[in-house]
Amino acid sequence: MTRLTFVVRRLLLTIPVLWVMTLFVFMILRLIPGDPVRTMLGFRATPENVAVARHQLGLDEPLWRQYVGWLGGLLHGDLGNDLISHAPLSELMSQRLPVTLELTVLSMLLAIVIGVTLGAWAAVGSRRVRSLTDGAVVLGVSIPDFWLGIMLVLLFAATLGWLPPSGYVPFSDDPAGNLRYMVLPVATLAGAEAAYILRTTRGAMESVLQRPSMTYLRAKGIGPFRMVAGHGLRNAAPTVVTVIGIQFGVLLGGAIVVETLFGLPGVGRLIVTSINQRNYPAVQAGVLAVATLFVLVSLAVDLVVAWLDPRVADGVGT
Amino acid sequence: MSVTGLPDVVAVAARPPARRARTSLMIGLVLLGILVLVAILAPVLAPHDPDAVDPNRVLAAPDGSYLLGADDFGRDVLSRTIFALRVSLLVAVSSVVVATLVAVPLGLVAGYFGGWVDTLVSRPLDMILVLPALLLALSLITILGPGSTVAALAIAVIYLPILARVMRASTLVTSQQDYVLAARARGSGHVATMVRHVLPNSIGPVAVQGSVLTGFALQLEAALSFLGLGTQPPTPSLGGMLADGRDVLSLAPWLEIVPGVAIALAVLSFLLIGDGLRRTLDPDGVAS
């Protein structure tokens, strides 16, 4: 299989995945037991109100026509309207998605820097370094991310007063203020991710360093730093990137909780408040936005891995 | 340590894995045993009624009578944590047990027969993995409404495809073993072969994955309850306690520290058990 065929095949594979997702999100509203419109509007709504709302949501049509209409709107960027503010949901998403993106991308970058550095160090470090990183991994994985966040607030906001406990300003309004608000949420979300990346990097690095090619490099007299940073990381990268891709899904889930904890106006917080308000169209739009992000990141990761390790694209495997 | 540290790596790799496996497993089992005992004996061990409101003790600091302090209603934090642990463990364990009970037969059949049976079983399960775990849980809660039963069900649905995949991968290896072929040659039927020979020899990696997932299920339940979508008040839950105490964080930090430590310890016990089991039951790493 050539490189191009691999890329095209992988791109085409994304279409059924996205389609299944739309089907799933579409069904959320239809699977709610009883009458979702009545549940949304409350029991004081008049039958006329219910009928109007049902018509607006297209719920009075046959299921297949509802889906086709909804999917058609989606393809034109129409996500429907928010039940409470009546604003178009596509507009709401364009305000909220950047917040979630900033949070998740910064967290992932921080987690990669910490995880890869410590992981590479642990792979060649002394027994004490290994036990220390072992402990860090166990702690990072066992502690729920939102609890880590609460403890960070307790220390850096409530006790030391260095950072705001919650809140948000857009980056375009006040870049420094935006980053100040982002420090704790990003550190919270990055904690557990760094632990996973550390563990993976260490494992991948250990197996790479045992390859004959590495023994050869060592015999050639290459220093330990160049050995690990130059050759080792390059060879461990495909494994690490694959795990980073899988972990991005976990990170997006964590972002939902962290946004709620720190009062960040992202998509995750929108989903949670909308579930409580029974604002189902907003839940659907939010789930769709986050899930699409996840699918696109998985796609990007697969392409990066194939680029890092051409054997993947050639179908040889590692 | 040498220049590259390689000899150390080799030394660690060469260390007998059995000892470390036993240590992990023992610590994990003892820790979990204590937690389960505390959960079961909650009515006996809790020093106070977890729901008893005492207006005179609102946000009281830890002292001789309220060992871990009181919350914003004057309720005893220790007693509430003990009862909350009960709910959390129950949700986590039952969700993984339900997921395993469904996943094992599916994975077994898919891995044993392969071909179109595999496609028929595996493709629909793969679809579940299209959504990130918490997002899937929130979608199910949107449909079915919040509550600890729905949370357990949602977690079971999330873990079903993961456990089925592990069982399938493990079965694929086992089905090719000589003793399975020998059983077939001796005239053993498909069902008998699967149940008697393939199942017992493929279940190890599922046990490993199952115990690790129980730890994560506990975290998921806590996250959902923290968001107000899992266990509903007045039933005490570890996540719910964390959500309640957030507003008085600087006044009464014990409200946030105690439930968090309880979650971390419970998760840790399952991860240690998983780690110990992995080294003994799944040396080839099928579960990961």
mmCIF file of C-alpha atoms in Angstrom, chain B residues 11 36 153 168 174 227:
data_model
loop_
_atom_site.group_PDB
_atom_site.id
_atom_site.type_symbol
_atom_site.label_atom_id
_atom_site.label_comp_id
_atom_site.label_asym_id
_atom_site.label_seq_id
_atom_site.Cartn_x
_atom_site.Cartn_y
_atom_site.Cartn_z
ATOM 1 C CA ALA B 11 18.988 -5.361 35.837
ATOM 2 C CA VAL B 36 -14.948 -3.142 51.568
ATOM 3 C CA LEU B 153 -25.442 1.381 33.542
ATOM 4 C CA ARG B 168 -11.676 -11.550 21.848
ATOM 5 C CA THR B 174 -6.140 -19.621 23.046
ATOM 6 C CA LEU B 227 -21.409 17.218 38.173
#
